[in-house]
Amino acid sequence: MELEALYKLTHGLYVLGAMDGERPVGSVVDAVMQVANKPLVLALSCNNQSYTKECIERNGKFSLSVLSKDIDPYIIANFGFQTSRNVDKWQNMDYVMEDNLPYLKDNIARVGCKVLQKVQYESNTLFLAEVENCVNGKDCEPLTYLDYRSYFKDEVIKKFNEVKQAKEKKMAEDKNEGKKWVCTVCGYVYDGETPFEDLPEDWVCPLCGVDKSFFELQ
Ligand code: FE
């Protein structure tokens, strides 16, 4: 079998939302399509490892925010590269609650659904769900899964790493706040204008003459 052939089935990319009690959870999904007109039924497939899937099974409802071609790549990284089990993904997002379901403000359409049936597979769970709410968002073309695979994924990974590094840097700075570089030989406390890290390698302690490696943050 040539599994690549299945990539030629076109579909979009969506932020899936659900409620974990009072807390909104979410993930990125691509396997969504309308499968009936009367009643209005959508099919949604979720990975069985997904925490959002567990929450949909518990309360029987989910939301879909349809993403546009000009979506901020970080939104996909935020919902796709972390788990709602230990991260509040909606916290840093611009979102609205409608009928007790979360939606991204930046959407081209939003759809709220109630689960009718569930089919369990080894890897995935398929939900068949009735549309209870659907509203048009901004006027823009939908992002497709093909866009994601062909060029958008690189931007998403880049943005995810940028934000992660900035967070780590900020945490390191917070941890070192109020601390000083102190010479472990003579006790001299560095308080120069230049950050200690940026001093040249041949810089020495003005009191005892040892090099930078003898200093530590205290
Ligand atoms: Fe010294």
CSV table of C-alpha atoms and ligand atoms in Angstrom, one decimal:
chain,number,residue,atom,x,y,z
A,1,MET,CA,0.0,0.0,0.0
A,2,GLU,CA,1.2,3.5,-0.8
A,3,LEU,CA,0.0,5.5,2.2
A,4,GLU,CA,1.1,8.8,0.6
A,5,ALA,CA,-1.8,8.3,-1.7
A,6,LEU,CA,-4.2,9.2,1.2
A,7,TYR,CA,-2.6,12.7,1.5
A,8,LYS,CA,-4.4,13.5,-1.7
A,9,LEU,CA,-7.8,13.4,0.1
A,10,THR,CA,-8.1,17.1,0.9
A,11,HIS,CA,-9.2,18.5,4.2
A,12,GLY,CA,-8.8,21.6,6.3
A,13,LEU,CA,-7.2,22.4,9.7
A,14,TYR,CA,-9.2,23.3,12.8
A,15,VAL,CA,-8.8,24.1,16.4
A,16,LEU,CA,-11.0,21.7,18.3
A,17,GLY,CA,-12.4,22.9,21.7
A,18,ALA,CA,-14.1,21.2,24.5
A,19,MET,CA,-14.7,21.6,28.3
A,20,ASP,CA,-12.9,19.8,31.1
A,21,GLY,CA,-15.3,20.8,33.8
A,22,GLU,CA,-14.9,24.6,34.0
A,23,ARG,CA,-11.6,24.6,32.0
A,24,PRO,CA,-11.5,24.9,28.2
A,25,VAL,CA,-9.2,22.4,26.5
A,26,GLY,CA,-8.3,22.0,22.8
A,27,SER,CA,-6.2,20.6,20.1
A,28,VAL,CA,-5.6,20.8,16.3
A,29,VAL,CA,-7.5,18.4,14.1
A,30,ASP,CA,-7.7,17.8,10.4
A,31,ALA,CA,-10.1,15.0,10.1
A,32,VAL,CA,-13.5,16.8,9.9
A,33,MET,CA,-16.2,16.7,7.3
A,34,GLN,CA,-19.9,17.2,6.8
A,35,VAL,CA,-21.6,13.8,6.2
A,36,ALA,CA,-25.3,14.5,6.2
A,37,ASN,CA,-27.7,17.5,5.6
A,38,LYS,CA,-30.7,16.3,7.5
A,39,PRO,CA,-29.9,16.3,10.3
A,40,LEU,CA,-26.7,18.4,9.8
A,41,VAL,CA,-24.1,15.9,10.8
A,42,LEU,CA,-20.3,16.2,10.9
A,43,ALA,CA,-17.7,13.4,11.3
A,44,LEU,CA,-14.7,14.2,13.5
A,45,SER,CA,-11.8,11.8,14.2
A,46,CYS,CA,-9.5,12.3,17.2
A,47,ASN,CA,-6.4,10.5,18.2
A,48,ASN,CA,-7.0,8.2,21.2
A,49,GLN,CA,-4.1,9.8,23.1
A,50,SER,CA,-5.8,13.2,22.9
A,51,TYR,CA,-6.9,14.7,26.2
A,52,THR,CA,-9.5,16.8,24.3
A,53,LYS,CA,-11.0,13.5,23.0
A,54,GLU,CA,-11.5,12.3,26.6
A,55,CYS,CA,-13.3,15.5,27.5
A,56,ILE,CA,-15.6,15.2,24.5
A,57,GLU,CA,-16.4,11.7,25.6
A,58,ARG,CA,-17.3,13.0,29.0
A,59,ASN,CA,-19.6,15.9,28.1
A,60,GLY,CA,-20.6,15.1,24.6
A,61,LYS,CA,-19.9,18.5,23.0
A,62,PHE,CA,-17.1,20.2,21.0
A,63,SER,CA,-16.4,23.3,19.1
A,64,LEU,CA,-14.5,23.8,15.8
A,65,SER,CA,-12.7,27.1,14.8
A,66,VAL,CA,-11.9,27.0,11.1
A,67,LEU,CA,-8.4,28.3,10.5
A,68,SER,CA,-7.5,30.7,7.6
A,69,LYS,CA,-4.4,30.8,5.4
A,70,ASP,CA,-3.2,33.9,7.4
A,71,ILE,CA,-3.4,32.3,10.8
A,72,ASP,CA,-0.6,33.0,13.3
A,73,PRO,CA,1.6,29.9,13.2
A,74,TYR,CA,1.9,30.0,16.9
A,75,ILE,CA,-1.8,29.2,17.3
A,76,ILE,CA,-1.2,25.8,15.7
A,77,ALA,CA,1.9,25.2,17.7
A,78,ASN,CA,0.1,26.1,20.9
A,79,PHE,CA,-2.8,23.7,20.3
A,80,GLY,CA,-0.8,21.1,18.4
A,81,PHE,CA,2.5,20.7,20.1
A,82,GLN,CA,1.4,20.5,23.8
A,83,THR,CA,-1.2,18.5,25.7
A,84,SER,CA,-4.2,20.0,27.6
A,85,ARG,CA,-3.5,17.4,30.3
A,86,ASN,CA,-0.9,19.8,31.8
A,87,VAL,CA,-1.1,23.1,29.8
A,88,ASP,CA,-3.9,25.6,29.7
A,89,LYS,CA,-3.8,26.2,26.0
A,90,TRP,CA,-6.6,28.7,25.7
A,91,GLN,CA,-5.0,30.9,28.4
A,92,ASN,CA,-2.7,32.8,26.0
A,93,MET,CA,-5.2,32.9,23.1
A,94,ASP,CA,-7.7,35.5,22.1
A,95,TYR,CA,-10.9,33.5,22.4
A,96,VAL,CA,-14.7,33.7,23.1
A,97,MET,CA,-17.0,31.4,25.0
A,98,GLU,CA,-20.3,30.6,23.2
A,99,ASP,CA,-22.8,28.1,24.7
A,100,ASN,CA,-20.1,27.0,27.1
A,101,LEU,CA,-17.6,26.2,24.3
A,102,PRO,CA,-14.4,28.0,23.5
A,103,TYR,CA,-13.7,29.5,20.0
A,104,LEU,CA,-10.7,31.3,18.6
A,105,LYS,CA,-11.6,34.9,17.8
A,106,ASP,CA,-9.5,34.6,14.7
A,107,ASN,CA,-11.6,32.2,12.7
A,108,ILE,CA,-13.3,32.1,9.3
A,109,ALA,CA,-16.1,30.0,10.7
A,110,ARG,CA,-17.1,28.4,14.0
A,111,VAL,CA,-19.2,25.4,14.5
A,112,GLY,CA,-20.6,23.9,17.7
A,113,CYS,CA,-21.6,20.2,17.8
A,114,LYS,CA,-23.4,17.7,20.0
A,115,VAL,CA,-22.1,14.0,19.8
A,116,LEU,CA,-24.7,11.5,18.4
A,117,GLN,CA,-22.6,8.4,18.0
A,118,LYS,CA,-19.1,7.2,18.6
A,119,VAL,CA,-17.0,4.6,16.8
A,120,GLN,CA,-13.9,3.3,18.5
A,121,TYR,CA,-10.8,2.3,16.5
A,122,GLU,CA,-7.4,1.1,17.8
A,123,SER,CA,-5.7,4.5,17.0
A,124,ASN,CA,-8.7,6.9,16.7
A,125,THR,CA,-12.2,7.7,17.9
A,126,LEU,CA,-14.7,8.8,15.3
A,127,PHE,CA,-17.5,11.1,16.5
A,128,LEU,CA,-20.6,11.7,14.5
A,129,ALA,CA,-22.1,14.9,15.8
A,130,GLU,CA,-25.0,17.2,15.1
A,131,VAL,CA,-24.4,20.9,14.3
A,132,GLU,CA,-26.1,23.1,17.0
A,133,ASN,CA,-24.4,26.3,16.1
A,134,CYS,CA,-22.6,27.6,13.0
A,135,VAL,CA,-21.4,31.2,12.3
A,136,ASN,CA,-19.3,32.8,9.6
A,137,GLY,CA,-16.1,34.5,10.7
A,138,LYS,CA,-13.8,36.7,8.8
A,139,ASP,CA,-13.5,36.6,5.0
A,140,CYS,CA,-10.4,34.6,4.1
A,141,GLU,CA,-9.5,31.3,2.5
A,142,PRO,CA,-9.3,28.2,4.7
A,143,LEU,CA,-5.9,26.7,5.5
A,144,THR,CA,-5.8,23.2,4.1
A,145,TYR,CA,-3.9,20.2,5.5
A,146,LEU,CA,-1.9,20.3,2.3
A,147,ASP,CA,-0.8,23.9,3.0
A,148,TYR,CA,0.2,22.7,6.4
A,149,ARG,CA,2.2,19.8,5.1
A,150,SER,CA,3.8,21.6,2.2
A,151,TYR,CA,5.0,24.9,3.8
A,152,PHE,CA,3.2,25.9,7.0
A,153,LYS,CA,4.6,23.2,9.3
A,154,ASP,CA,8.1,24.7,9.1
A,155,GLU,CA,6.8,28.1,10.2
A,156,VAL,CA,4.8,26.5,13.0
A,157,ILE,CA,7.9,24.7,14.4
A,158,LYS,CA,10.0,27.8,14.1
A,159,LYS,CA,7.5,29.9,16.0
A,160,PHE,CA,7.0,27.3,18.7
A,161,ASN,CA,10.8,27.2,19.3
A,162,GLU,CA,11.1,31.0,19.4
A,163,VAL,CA,8.3,31.3,22.0
A,164,LYS,CA,9.8,28.4,24.0
A,165,GLN,CA,13.3,29.9,24.0
A,166,ALA,CA,11.9,33.3,25.0
A,167,LYS,CA,10.0,31.7,27.9
A,168,GLU,CA,13.1,29.8,29.1
A,169,LYS,CA,15.2,33.0,28.9
A,170,LYS,CA,12.7,34.9,30.9
A,171,MET,CA,12.6,32.1,33.5
A,172,ALA,CA,16.4,32.1,33.8
A,173,GLU,CA,16.4,35.9,34.2
A,174,ASP,CA,13.7,35.8,36.9
A,175,LYS,CA,15.7,33.1,38.7
A,176,ASN,CA,18.9,35.2,38.7
A,177,GLU,CA,17.2,38.5,39.5
A,178,GLY,CA,18.8,40.1,42.5
A,179,LYS,CA,21.8,37.8,42.4
A,180,LYS,CA,25.3,39.1,41.9
A,181,TRP,CA,28.5,37.6,40.5
A,182,VAL,CA,30.9,37.1,43.3
A,183,CYS,CA,34.6,36.2,43.2
A,184,THR,CA,34.9,32.9,45.1
A,185,VAL,CA,38.5,33.7,45.9
A,186,CYS,CA,38.4,37.2,47.5
A,187,GLY,CA,34.6,37.9,47.8
A,188,TYR,CA,34.7,40.9,45.4
A,189,VAL,CA,31.1,41.6,44.1
A,190,TYR,CA,30.9,42.6,40.5
A,191,ASP,CA,28.7,45.7,39.9
A,192,GLY,CA,29.9,47.1,36.6
A,193,GLU,CA,27.7,48.5,33.8
A,194,THR,CA,28.5,45.7,31.4
A,195,PRO,CA,26.6,42.4,32.1
A,196,PHE,CA,29.0,39.9,33.6
A,197,GLU,CA,28.3,37.4,30.8
A,198,ASP,CA,29.5,40.0,28.2
A,199,LEU,CA,32.8,40.8,29.9
A,200,PRO,CA,35.8,39.7,27.7
A,201,GLU,CA,37.3,36.3,28.4
A,202,ASP,CA,40.6,37.9,29.6
A,203,TRP,CA,38.8,40.0,32.2
A,204,VAL,CA,40.2,39.4,35.7
A,205,CYS,CA,39.0,40.1,39.3
A,206,PRO,CA,40.2,43.7,40.1
A,207,LEU,CA,41.0,42.7,43.6
A,208,CYS,CA,42.8,39.3,43.4
A,209,GLY,CA,43.4,38.9,39.7
A,210,VAL,CA,41.7,35.5,39.1
A,211,ASP,CA,39.8,35.0,35.8
A,212,LYS,CA,36.0,34.9,35.2
A,213,SER,CA,35.7,31.2,35.9
A,214,PHE,CA,36.3,31.8,39.6
A,215,PHE,CA,33.1,33.9,39.8
A,216,GLU,CA,29.7,32.5,40.7
A,217,LEU,CA,26.1,33.9,41.0
A,218,GLN,CA,25.1,34.3,44.6
B,1,FE,FE,38.9,38.2,43.5
